[in-house]
Every structure is written in C-alpha cells, then in structure tokens.
C-alpha cells in the first residue's frame, strides 16, 4: 500500500512558498524568494548564504529527496537495499542538528526536536534492518551462498515500514513543513546545552554567528570538533581489549567526532579549501575513520552472534555453530585491533587530526 499518495501535493508545497506571508514578515518572504531563485546557478551561491538562508535552502529540498526515496522502500525491500536510504535519513537528521539554532521554540514546544526524534527512530530502525546484511561480511553478489533469515528480515522490515508511516504523518504534516521552511532570519535561537546534538554543537564552545556565512560557521565547527577529538586519542591507545563494550567509549567518541567533520565536508560542497581537502592530513584522517568503521561493523556482527546464542530453544548443532562463529570473530577482532593500533601510532594520527584542524581554522 502506498502511504505517500499525496506526495505530489507535498512536493509542490516543499518547492513553493505556501503561507509564507501569513507567518513571517513580507521582507523575509521576499528574501526567501530571492534565495530560492538564486540557488547555485545564480548570484547567491550556497557558500555566500547566511546561516538561516542556507537552512531555508537545504532542509526543504532534502525532505523532498527523502520522501521520494522512501516511496521505493516496500514490503519487498531487502537489507542490502536500504543502505543509501538510511544515509539519506541520517543526512536530513544532521541538517536539522546543524541548523538547530535557526529554528524557534514556542514555550514548551520545540518542533525541530520533535522532527529530529522522528528521524532518530527511522535511522535506528533502518540501521537494524541493514545490519542483517552487514553482519554477514559478504558482498551482495555472494548472498546466494549466505541467504537471509527471511523471518528476521520481515520482522525488522515491518518496523521500518511502520516508521515510514510515522514519517508521512509527522514530517510531512503542513505544520512541520511550514515550520522547517521558515527559519529565523534575525537572531540565533537560545538552546539548552542538553538539547544540542552530541557530536556537533554540544561539545564546542561557540554558537553560529548570524552575521557570518553558514560556511564560515561550519568550517569553525569542523576545526573545533577535530580539536575536541584529540582528547579521546590517548584513551584509545590505552585500550588493550576492544571487545568488552565498556572499553569502547573512547573508540566510538573519536570515530564519531572525526566522522562528523567528514560529514560536514560531504554535506556542503566546496566547504573545505583545496589546501585542506587534498592534504595528507585529510587523507589519513579519512582512512582512520574508515578503518574504525570496518572494525565497528565486526563488533556489531559479534554482538549479533552473541544475541542469537542467548535465544531460547537453540538446538545443539545451532548452538555449536554460533559458539564457533563467536570464537572466530573474537579472534579476528582482537587481531585487527592490535594491527589498527600499530597503524595509528605509525601514522601519527593525532598529528594528522591536529594539522587538519589548523588548516580548517586558518581558511
């Protein structure tokens, strides 16, 4: 059943200026129209837009894109086919987090945080669904040799499909769409620290400046995030055994902080100057995040195996197979962690992160 049968109406709403004059001043309405008409091709480049201007330009268009992508997610979708969709959900969520200061609160009401929570649940649900492919550790072409447990696929897919309905109801409501199309043009919203996204604004010491371009604000955010990540670096090197979950906090924090900076670069084309994006520091920092991500996938796979072993009514044969798989995965992770630590030290990754931070700050 298609739950987006009113999609054409919603997409028209996203690209138009519905009810603009009713809620904002005529001056801001004219300003927004100017932004819409001068996207990238015209006189107003995205790199020249102020914080609220870029929010008004980017967020509605990404809702548009995600809505189209979600229509292709059906009862027949398989876990490996959800990877790009999950990234799109995460991207829209990140935009809400990055532009959180551009949207108002109304007493106890905070429509942006409500929308972000909807995307949080979708990102998690699609992640659990996609994990059924990731934990196999095989290519898509090899799935015939390692088929899915279709009962588990159906269970996790149904959760994601229910979230799809929630997205249509909550994010595509007229009220939410209008709110997200109308960021504050004249000031930065005062936000409580506990409500800020952990891996963006909460761990830095500044808020975006309204008189600066959005790109200038995000360059400084990236530089500060890299600097903050260095606090986790020595703690990561102290980890001898990565498998106990309680040992992984510094590992995940370093990975996520640096990954957030790389996401900024991918979200805003041309954000980094060539001197930074083509530097050796950038290449090694990106490689570190990739290596950490590969190891994290194996940790997730191990956790999944352990959860399967904990299930009731396991046959003796199945139990033995799982125990063997857990032992093999544990040995692999332990070995890869030792190798990764050696690579980190040999490539002076802390110096690479620091150098990249300085490059972004000086841009």
Short mmCIF file of C-alpha atoms in Angstrom, two decimals:
data_model
loop_
_atom_site.label_atom_id
_atom_site.label_comp_id
_atom_site.label_asym_id
_atom_site.label_seq_id
_atom_site.Cartn_x
_atom_site.Cartn_y
_atom_site.Cartn_z
CA UNK A 1 0.00 0.00 0.00
CA UNK A 2 1.37 3.42 -0.91
CA UNK A 3 1.26 5.71 2.07
CA UNK A 4 2.54 8.70 0.09
CA UNK A 5 -0.49 9.01 -2.20
CA UNK A 6 -0.45 12.77 -1.57
CA UNK A 7 3.20 13.02 -2.47
CA UNK A 8 2.68 15.41 -5.38
CA UNK A 9 0.88 17.83 -3.13
CA UNK A 10 3.62 17.69 -0.51
CA UNK A 11 6.40 18.12 -3.06
CA UNK A 12 4.64 21.12 -4.53
CA UNK A 13 4.38 22.50 -1.03
CA UNK A 14 8.10 21.98 -0.42
CA UNK A 15 9.14 23.89 -3.52
CA UNK A 16 6.62 26.69 -3.18
CA UNK A 17 6.16 29.50 -0.67
CA UNK A 18 2.95 28.26 0.94
CA UNK A 19 1.57 30.53 3.67
CA UNK A 20 4.87 32.44 3.84
CA UNK A 21 3.31 35.85 4.20
CA UNK A 22 0.91 34.68 6.90
CA UNK A 23 3.63 33.76 9.36
CA UNK A 24 6.67 35.87 8.50
CA UNK A 25 7.21 39.46 7.53
CA UNK A 26 6.85 40.48 3.90
CA UNK A 27 10.54 41.41 3.93
CA UNK A 28 11.57 37.88 4.86
CA UNK A 29 9.16 36.43 2.30
CA UNK A 30 10.85 38.47 -0.41
CA UNK A 31 14.25 37.45 0.93
CA UNK A 32 13.32 33.77 0.80
CA UNK A 33 12.03 34.09 -2.76
CA UNK A 34 15.35 35.66 -3.72
CA UNK A 35 17.20 32.72 -2.18
CA UNK A 36 15.01 30.19 -3.98
CA UNK A 37 15.59 31.88 -7.34
CA UNK A 38 19.35 32.15 -6.96
CA UNK A 39 20.32 28.71 -5.69
CA UNK A 40 23.67 27.70 -7.08
CA UNK A 41 23.48 28.85 -10.67
CA UNK A 42 22.75 32.48 -9.93
CA UNK A 43 24.25 35.28 -7.91
CA UNK A 44 23.66 33.83 -4.45
CA UNK A 45 25.90 30.80 -4.05
CA UNK A 46 25.34 28.44 -1.15
CA UNK A 47 28.77 29.40 0.16
CA UNK A 48 27.58 33.03 0.39
CA UNK A 49 24.37 32.31 2.29
CA UNK A 50 23.95 33.23 5.93
CA UNK A 51 23.07 30.54 8.47
CA UNK A 52 19.26 30.89 8.20
CA UNK A 53 19.37 31.33 4.42
CA UNK A 54 21.16 28.04 3.88
CA UNK A 55 18.76 26.29 6.27
CA UNK A 56 15.80 27.54 4.20
CA UNK A 57 17.51 26.34 1.03
CA UNK A 58 18.75 22.92 2.12
CA UNK A 59 16.24 21.39 4.54
CA UNK A 60 13.07 21.52 2.39
CA UNK A 61 14.90 20.12 -0.65
CA UNK A 62 16.25 17.23 1.43
CA UNK A 63 12.77 16.42 2.74
CA UNK A 64 11.69 16.36 -0.91
CA UNK A 65 14.51 13.93 -1.81
CA UNK A 66 13.95 11.64 1.17
CA UNK A 67 10.20 11.47 0.50
CA UNK A 68 10.89 10.17 -2.99
CA UNK A 69 13.43 7.63 -1.73
CA UNK A 70 11.03 6.32 0.91
CA UNK A 71 8.41 5.59 -1.69
CA UNK A 72 10.74 2.89 -3.06
CA UNK A 73 11.01 1.20 0.35
CA UNK A 74 8.35 -1.54 0.26
CA UNK A 75 7.45 -4.99 1.57
CA UNK A 76 9.92 -6.44 -0.94
CA UNK A 77 12.98 -4.37 0.05
CA UNK A 78 15.96 -6.40 1.30
CA UNK A 79 18.50 -5.28 3.93
CA UNK A 80 21.34 -4.51 1.49
CA UNK A 81 18.96 -2.29 -0.49
CA UNK A 82 18.37 0.04 2.47
CA UNK A 83 21.92 1.35 2.83
CA UNK A 84 21.52 4.56 0.78
CA UNK A 85 18.07 5.24 2.25
CA UNK A 86 19.46 5.08 5.77
CA UNK A 87 22.22 7.51 4.80
CA UNK A 88 19.60 9.92 3.48
CA UNK A 89 17.65 9.74 6.75
CA UNK A 90 20.88 10.41 8.64
CA UNK A 91 21.73 13.31 6.35
CA UNK A 92 18.39 15.05 6.91
CA UNK A 93 18.73 14.46 10.65
CA UNK A 94 22.21 16.01 10.55
CA UNK A 95 20.88 19.07 8.75
CA UNK A 96 18.27 19.56 11.49
CA UNK A 97 21.04 19.23 14.07
CA UNK A 98 23.39 21.62 12.29
CA UNK A 99 20.71 24.27 11.80
CA UNK A 100 19.10 23.83 15.22
CA UNK A 101 19.85 27.46 16.17
CA UNK A 102 17.94 28.72 13.13
CA UNK A 103 14.55 27.47 14.36
CA UNK A 104 12.38 28.87 17.15
CA UNK A 105 10.86 27.22 20.19
CA UNK A 106 7.41 28.14 21.46
CA UNK A 107 7.27 27.91 25.22
CA UNK A 108 7.38 24.20 25.85
CA UNK A 109 7.06 23.34 22.17
CA UNK A 110 10.09 22.53 20.05
CA UNK A 111 9.02 21.30 16.58
CA UNK A 112 12.61 20.83 15.41
CA UNK A 113 13.49 18.41 18.21
CA UNK A 114 10.26 16.51 17.58
CA UNK A 115 11.16 16.15 13.91
CA UNK A 116 14.67 15.11 14.83
CA UNK A 117 13.33 12.37 17.14
CA UNK A 118 11.22 11.00 14.28
CA UNK A 119 14.35 10.79 12.13
CA UNK A 120 16.29 9.24 15.04
CA UNK A 121 13.85 6.34 15.23
CA UNK A 122 13.95 5.86 11.47
CA UNK A 123 17.73 5.88 11.39
CA UNK A 124 17.82 3.26 14.14
CA UNK A 125 15.14 1.06 12.58
CA UNK A 126 16.71 1.14 9.13
CA UNK A 127 20.10 0.51 10.73
CA UNK A 128 18.84 -2.63 12.48
CA UNK A 129 17.36 -3.76 9.18
CA UNK A 130 20.56 -3.05 7.21
CA UNK A 131 22.64 -4.82 9.89
CA UNK A 132 21.21 -8.12 8.68
CA UNK A 133 23.39 -7.64 5.60
CA UNK A 134 26.40 -6.02 7.29
CA UNK A 135 26.85 -8.80 9.84
CA UNK A 136 27.27 -11.35 7.07
CA UNK A 137 30.53 -9.77 5.97
CA UNK A 138 29.91 -10.79 2.34
CA UNK A 139 29.35 -8.94 -0.92
CA UNK A 140 25.89 -8.56 -2.45
CA UNK A 141 26.89 -10.99 -5.20
CA UNK A 142 27.61 -13.66 -2.56
CA UNK A 143 24.20 -13.51 -0.87
CA UNK A 144 23.04 -16.66 -2.63
CA UNK A 145 25.69 -18.57 -0.67
CA UNK A 146 24.71 -16.84 2.58
CA UNK A 147 20.93 -16.22 2.36
CA UNK A 148 18.94 -14.10 4.76
CA UNK A 149 16.83 -15.40 7.60
CA UNK A 150 13.62 -14.13 6.00
CA UNK A 151 11.66 -14.34 9.24
CA UNK A 152 14.08 -11.86 10.85
CA UNK A 153 14.12 -9.75 7.67
CA UNK A 154 10.33 -9.48 7.72
CA UNK A 155 10.30 -8.60 11.43
CA UNK A 156 12.82 -5.76 11.11
CA UNK A 157 11.42 -4.53 7.79
CA UNK A 158 7.94 -4.21 9.31
CA UNK A 159 9.38 -1.95 12.00
CA UNK A 160 10.92 0.25 9.28
CA UNK A 161 7.67 0.29 7.31
CA UNK A 162 5.74 1.42 10.38
CA UNK A 163 8.28 4.22 10.78
CA UNK A 164 7.66 5.18 7.13
CA UNK A 165 4.04 5.81 8.04
CA UNK A 166 5.15 7.89 11.03
CA UNK A 167 7.40 9.96 8.76
CA UNK A 168 4.47 10.71 6.44
CA UNK A 169 2.28 11.71 9.35
CA UNK A 170 4.79 13.76 11.34
CA UNK A 171 7.40 15.19 8.96
CA UNK A 172 5.06 15.74 6.02
CA UNK A 173 2.38 17.49 8.05
CA UNK A 174 1.59 21.02 6.88
CA UNK A 175 2.58 22.39 10.26
CA UNK A 176 6.01 20.76 10.31
CA UNK A 177 6.77 21.55 6.67
CA UNK A 178 5.89 25.19 7.12
CA UNK A 179 8.00 25.43 10.27
CA UNK A 180 11.07 23.91 8.59
CA UNK A 181 10.69 26.19 5.57
CA UNK A 182 10.78 29.29 7.78
CA UNK A 183 13.96 29.60 9.85
CA UNK A 184 14.54 32.71 11.95
CA UNK A 185 16.06 35.49 9.79
CA UNK A 186 17.16 37.91 12.50
CA UNK A 187 18.65 36.10 15.51
CA UNK A 188 20.10 32.84 16.83
CA UNK A 189 17.68 30.82 18.95
CA UNK A 190 18.72 30.25 22.55
CA UNK A 191 19.06 26.49 23.07
CA UNK A 192 19.76 24.42 26.18
CA UNK A 193 23.03 22.52 26.04
CA UNK A 194 21.33 19.19 26.79
CA UNK A 195 19.15 19.63 23.70
CA UNK A 196 22.08 20.13 21.33
CA UNK A 197 23.38 17.25 19.18
CA UNK A 198 26.25 15.50 20.95
CA UNK A 199 28.64 15.24 18.03
CA UNK A 200 28.12 18.76 16.72
CA UNK A 201 27.29 21.83 18.83
CA UNK A 202 27.24 20.33 22.32
CA UNK A 203 30.98 19.68 22.51
CA UNK A 204 32.24 23.00 21.13
CA UNK A 205 32.44 26.39 22.82
CA UNK A 206 30.60 28.58 20.33
CA UNK A 207 27.27 29.07 18.59
CA UNK A 208 26.87 30.03 14.93
CA UNK A 209 27.17 33.75 14.26
CA UNK A 210 24.27 35.21 12.31
CA UNK A 211 26.41 37.83 10.56
CA UNK A 212 28.78 35.18 9.20
CA UNK A 213 28.09 32.86 6.28
CA UNK A 214 26.93 29.36 7.14
CA UNK A 215 30.10 28.01 5.54
CA UNK A 216 32.30 30.11 7.84
CA UNK A 217 30.38 28.80 10.85
CA UNK A 218 30.71 25.18 9.72
CA UNK A 219 34.43 25.50 8.99
CA UNK A 220 34.97 26.67 12.56
CA UNK A 221 32.70 23.90 13.85
CA UNK A 222 34.77 21.32 11.99
CA UNK A 223 38.05 22.71 13.31
CA UNK A 224 36.76 22.69 16.90
CA UNK A 225 35.36 19.14 16.60
CA UNK A 226 38.74 17.86 15.42
CA UNK A 227 40.44 19.63 18.29
CA UNK A 228 37.98 18.15 20.78
CA UNK A 229 38.51 14.66 19.35
CA UNK A 230 42.18 14.79 20.35
CA UNK A 231 41.12 14.39 23.99
CA UNK A 232 39.94 10.86 23.12
CA UNK A 233 43.11 9.89 21.28
CA UNK A 234 45.33 8.86 24.25
CA UNK A 235 42.40 6.97 25.79
CA UNK A 236 42.00 4.99 22.58
CA UNK A 237 45.65 3.94 22.65
CA UNK A 238 45.20 2.68 26.23
CA UNK A 239 42.60 0.14 25.12
CA UNK A 240 44.13 -3.32 25.20
CA UNK A 241 40.94 -5.32 24.63
CA UNK A 242 38.34 -3.68 22.40
CA UNK A 243 35.62 -6.34 22.71
CA UNK A 244 34.18 -5.55 26.19
CA UNK A 245 31.58 -2.87 25.49
CA UNK A 246 32.70 -0.80 28.47
CA UNK A 247 36.14 -0.43 26.83
CA UNK A 248 34.75 1.11 23.65
CA UNK A 249 33.63 4.60 24.74
CA UNK A 250 36.78 6.46 23.66
CA UNK A 251 36.94 4.42 20.45
CA UNK A 252 33.40 5.40 19.45
CA UNK A 253 33.81 9.03 20.54
CA UNK A 254 36.96 9.54 18.47
CA UNK A 255 35.39 7.85 15.46
CA UNK A 256 32.13 9.79 15.64
CA UNK A 257 33.66 13.21 16.28
CA UNK A 258 36.05 12.94 13.35
CA UNK A 259 33.37 11.33 11.17
CA UNK A 260 31.10 14.31 11.90
CA UNK A 261 33.71 16.62 10.42
CA UNK A 262 33.98 14.50 7.28
CA UNK A 263 30.19 14.53 7.02
CA UNK A 264 30.25 18.33 7.10
CA UNK A 265 32.57 18.26 4.11
CA UNK A 266 30.24 15.92 2.20
CA UNK A 267 27.07 17.82 3.14
CA UNK A 268 28.33 21.22 1.97
CA UNK A 269 30.06 21.11 -1.39
CA UNK A 270 33.17 23.26 -1.51
CA UNK A 271 33.22 23.82 2.26
CA UNK A 272 36.89 22.87 2.60
CA UNK A 273 39.51 24.74 0.60
CA UNK A 274 41.73 22.62 -1.67
CA UNK A 275 44.69 23.08 0.64
CA UNK A 276 42.78 21.13 3.30
CA UNK A 277 40.78 18.62 1.26
CA UNK A 278 43.80 17.50 -0.78
CA UNK A 279 46.21 17.39 2.15
CA UNK A 280 47.92 14.30 3.51
CA UNK A 281 46.30 15.07 6.89
CA UNK A 282 42.83 14.82 5.33
CA UNK A 283 43.64 11.56 3.53
CA UNK A 284 44.98 9.84 6.66
CA UNK A 285 42.17 11.17 8.85
CA UNK A 286 39.59 9.82 6.40
CA UNK A 287 41.42 6.49 6.30
CA UNK A 288 41.35 6.32 10.10
CA UNK A 289 37.58 6.79 10.16
CA UNK A 290 37.18 4.08 7.52
CA UNK A 291 39.34 1.62 9.46
CA UNK A 292 37.47 2.37 12.68
CA UNK A 293 34.18 1.87 10.83
CA UNK A 294 35.26 -1.53 9.49
CA UNK A 295 36.19 -2.67 12.98
CA UNK A 296 32.92 -1.32 14.37
CA UNK A 297 31.00 -3.41 11.80
CA UNK A 298 32.75 -6.52 13.13
CA UNK A 299 31.89 -5.54 16.70
CA UNK A 300 28.23 -5.22 15.68
CA UNK A 301 28.39 -8.62 13.99
CA UNK A 302 29.86 -10.17 17.14
CA UNK A 303 27.11 -8.66 19.27
CA UNK A 304 24.51 -10.08 16.91
CA UNK A 305 26.04 -13.56 17.20
CA UNK A 306 26.01 -13.31 21.00
CA UNK A 307 22.36 -12.25 20.95
CA UNK A 308 21.49 -15.25 18.78
CA UNK A 309 23.29 -17.55 21.21
CA UNK A 310 21.19 -16.14 24.07
CA UNK A 311 17.93 -17.11 22.39
CA UNK A 312 15.90 -19.90 23.93
CA UNK A 313 15.32 -23.34 22.42
CA UNK A 314 18.51 -23.43 20.40
CA UNK A 315 19.35 -26.86 19.02
CA UNK A 316 22.70 -28.37 19.96
CA UNK A 317 24.01 -28.10 16.40
CA UNK A 318 23.00 -24.44 16.02
CA UNK A 319 24.46 -23.61 19.43
CA UNK A 320 27.78 -25.20 18.49
CA UNK A 321 27.84 -23.29 15.18
CA UNK A 322 27.26 -19.99 16.96
CA UNK A 323 29.92 -20.67 19.57
CA UNK A 324 32.41 -21.47 16.81
CA UNK A 325 31.48 -18.31 14.90
CA UNK A 326 31.82 -16.18 18.07
CA UNK A 327 35.25 -17.59 18.77
CA UNK A 328 36.42 -16.92 15.21
CA UNK A 329 35.01 -13.37 15.20
CA UNK A 330 36.59 -12.62 18.59
CA UNK A 331 40.00 -13.80 17.39
CA UNK A 332 39.67 -11.70 14.23
CA UNK A 333 38.65 -8.54 16.14
CA UNK A 334 41.47 -8.91 18.68
CA UNK A 335 44.00 -9.28 15.87
CA UNK A 336 42.63 -6.38 13.85
CA UNK A 337 42.58 -4.10 16.90
CA UNK A 338 46.29 -4.70 17.56
CA UNK A 339 47.07 -4.04 13.90
CA UNK A 340 44.95 -0.88 13.90
CA UNK A 341 46.68 0.50 16.99
CA UNK A 342 50.06 -0.02 15.33
CA UNK A 343 48.81 1.79 12.22
CA UNK A 344 47.51 4.69 14.33
CA UNK A 345 50.85 5.14 16.05
CA UNK A 346 52.96 4.68 12.90
CA UNK A 347 50.97 7.33 11.03
CA UNK A 348 50.89 9.82 13.92
CA UNK A 349 47.14 10.16 13.56
CA UNK A 350 46.91 12.67 16.39
CA UNK A 351 49.25 14.99 14.46
CA UNK A 352 47.20 14.50 11.28
CA UNK A 353 43.99 15.44 13.09
CA UNK A 354 45.65 18.48 14.65
CA UNK A 355 47.07 19.58 11.30
CA UNK A 356 43.68 19.28 9.60
CA UNK A 357 42.07 21.27 12.41
CA UNK A 358 44.58 24.09 11.97
CA UNK A 359 44.07 24.08 8.21
CA UNK A 360 40.28 24.50 8.57
CA UNK A 361 40.70 27.20 11.21
CA UNK A 362 43.03 29.25 9.02
CA UNK A 363 40.75 29.05 5.96
#
